[in-house]
XYZ file of C-alpha atoms in Angstrom:
179
model
C -22.877 4.965 18.688
C -19.979 4.881 16.301
C -17.121 2.620 17.393
C -13.810 4.430 17.711
C -11.028 2.909 15.674
C -8.181 1.368 17.634
C -5.158 3.652 17.845
C -1.455 2.912 18.205
C -1.033 5.159 21.249
C -2.050 5.227 24.876
C -4.801 7.647 25.945
C -3.393 11.186 25.708
C -2.018 12.861 28.820
C -2.766 16.592 28.918
C -0.080 18.834 30.431
C 0.092 22.584 30.978
C 3.394 23.851 29.574
C 2.971 27.583 30.237
C 0.676 30.264 31.564
C 0.159 33.459 29.593
C -1.878 35.933 31.580
C -4.930 33.991 32.729
C -4.628 31.414 29.946
C -3.048 27.988 30.310
C -1.245 26.614 27.267
C -1.416 22.854 26.938
C 0.010 19.921 25.089
C -1.020 16.291 24.874
C 1.528 13.514 25.249
C 0.777 10.441 23.163
C 2.943 7.448 23.995
C 3.151 4.452 21.687
C 1.575 1.114 22.552
C 4.529 -0.616 20.899
C 8.056 -0.395 22.292
C 9.130 3.254 22.307
C 12.143 4.117 20.143
C 13.333 6.965 22.392
C 12.463 9.660 19.871
C 9.872 12.391 20.199
C 8.047 14.596 17.755
C 6.517 17.909 18.740
C 3.462 18.406 16.555
C 1.932 21.867 16.324
C -1.660 20.680 16.402
C -3.614 21.918 13.417
C -6.503 23.956 14.716
C -6.671 26.704 12.143
C -5.680 28.893 15.061
C -9.141 29.014 16.594
C -10.098 28.627 20.241
C -12.485 25.887 21.251
C -11.146 23.380 18.751
C -14.207 23.709 16.530
C -12.045 23.936 13.450
C -9.383 21.494 14.571
C -8.709 18.835 12.012
C -8.885 16.094 14.632
C -8.957 13.334 12.037
C -5.694 14.563 10.493
C -3.996 14.986 13.897
C -5.128 11.498 14.962
C -3.774 9.997 11.747
C -0.376 11.686 12.236
C -0.135 10.477 15.837
C -1.197 6.979 14.845
C 1.385 6.699 12.058
C 4.316 7.826 14.211
C 3.287 6.031 17.409
C 3.029 2.794 15.405
C 6.762 3.261 14.754
C 7.580 3.896 18.418
C 7.678 7.709 18.480
C 6.265 9.703 21.386
C 4.126 12.623 20.222
C 3.821 15.966 21.982
C 0.797 17.694 20.399
C 1.129 21.395 21.189
C -1.611 24.013 21.011
C 0.075 27.449 20.913
C -3.175 29.397 21.320
C -5.775 30.814 18.946
C -4.982 33.362 16.235
C -8.078 35.211 17.378
C -6.287 35.987 20.657
C -2.555 35.928 19.859
C -0.314 37.227 17.089
C 1.970 34.880 15.176
C 4.893 36.277 17.161
C 3.072 35.377 20.406
C 2.263 31.909 19.091
C 5.887 31.383 18.010
C 6.941 32.312 21.546
C 4.384 29.830 22.934
C 5.792 27.098 20.691
C 9.305 27.863 21.930
C 8.045 27.589 25.524
C 6.588 24.194 24.611
C 9.871 23.019 23.078
C 11.783 24.020 26.216
C 9.145 22.258 28.355
C 9.405 19.052 26.310
C 13.211 19.111 26.478
C 13.120 19.645 30.252
C 10.686 16.724 30.685
C 12.070 14.406 27.986
C 13.396 11.892 30.515
C 9.891 11.557 31.995
C 8.825 10.042 28.653
C 12.091 8.220 27.808
C 12.754 10.591 24.900
C 16.163 11.903 23.799
C 15.941 15.695 24.223
C 18.735 16.197 21.691
C 16.904 14.320 18.933
C 13.445 15.899 18.872
C 11.511 16.494 15.691
C 9.058 19.313 15.012
C 6.231 19.179 12.495
C 2.822 20.475 11.525
C 0.269 20.606 8.791
C -1.765 23.524 7.599
C -2.413 25.979 10.448
C 0.817 25.432 12.363
C 3.298 25.206 9.502
C 4.296 28.873 9.708
C 5.232 28.352 13.376
C 7.441 25.366 12.549
C 9.170 27.359 9.815
C 9.613 30.362 12.110
C 11.148 28.188 14.803
C 13.594 26.719 12.307
C 14.970 30.129 11.390
C 14.867 31.753 14.839
C 15.718 28.880 17.208
C 18.223 29.282 20.004
C 20.197 26.412 21.532
C 17.283 25.899 23.942
C 14.631 25.750 21.206
C 16.498 24.066 18.337
C 15.281 20.654 17.193
C 17.060 17.926 15.249
C 14.569 17.777 12.357
C 11.495 19.590 11.087
C 8.798 18.636 8.646
C 5.885 20.545 7.193
C 2.931 19.501 5.081
C 0.912 22.041 3.075
C 3.105 25.064 3.973
C 2.252 28.706 3.203
C 3.633 29.720 -0.158
C 2.747 33.392 -0.621
C 4.226 35.615 2.076
C 3.247 38.726 0.100
C -0.471 37.888 0.320
C -2.036 40.897 2.089
C -5.008 38.821 3.324
C -2.617 36.283 4.857
C -0.713 39.112 6.536
C -3.914 40.297 8.200
C -4.799 36.785 9.333
C -1.413 35.658 10.529
C -0.128 38.777 12.221
C -3.385 40.602 12.855
C -2.242 43.570 10.773
C 0.964 43.872 12.815
C 3.091 45.189 9.959
C 6.274 45.419 12.038
C 5.944 41.750 13.019
C 5.290 40.720 9.418
C 8.356 42.614 8.239
C 10.438 40.862 10.915
C 9.189 37.481 9.690
C 10.063 38.356 6.089
C 13.493 39.662 7.137
C 14.285 36.506 9.135
C 13.028 34.234 6.377
C 14.647 35.822 3.343
C 17.831 37.575 4.397
C-alpha cells in the first residue's frame, strides 16, 4: 500500500448539479482545512474530455486543489461531461449550469457568489475561455485563469476533436472569440 499524502482540504463532497437526458452531471466540493477565506474557485476538472476518468490528470487536479485550499479557498471541481458524448457547445452549457448551481448554493459553503473564480488546465481551458466571452449576468465570474490554453483555433484536427465536426458551432466559437 502506498500512503496517500496529506491534503489541505476535507474529503470531497460530490453533488449533482444538473441532469442531461439520463446523465447526471456532477461536481466535487473541496473545503479547506484551514479557515476559509469566503472565496470559491470553480475548476473545470481536467479529464481530457473522456468518460470514466481514465485519462483524468488526477495528480494535477489534486495539486491545484491543495494549493488553493491551503490559502482558504473552496474549490468546486466541475466535470462538464465527456467529449465523446457531448459537443463543446453542450459542455459550455453544462459549465454554465454548474456556475449557476454554485452561485445558488454559495451560502451553503460560506462563499461569496459575487466573487467566484473560474479556472482550468489543459482539457477544460477552452470552456473557461468560452464562458468568459459568452457569460450572462447569471454565469459571469469575477476572475478567470487558464494554464496551457489552446493556441491554434484554425487546426482542423482540433476542430474535429472539440466540436465533433460541427462546423456551425466552430464558426460560432471563432466569431465570439475574434469579433
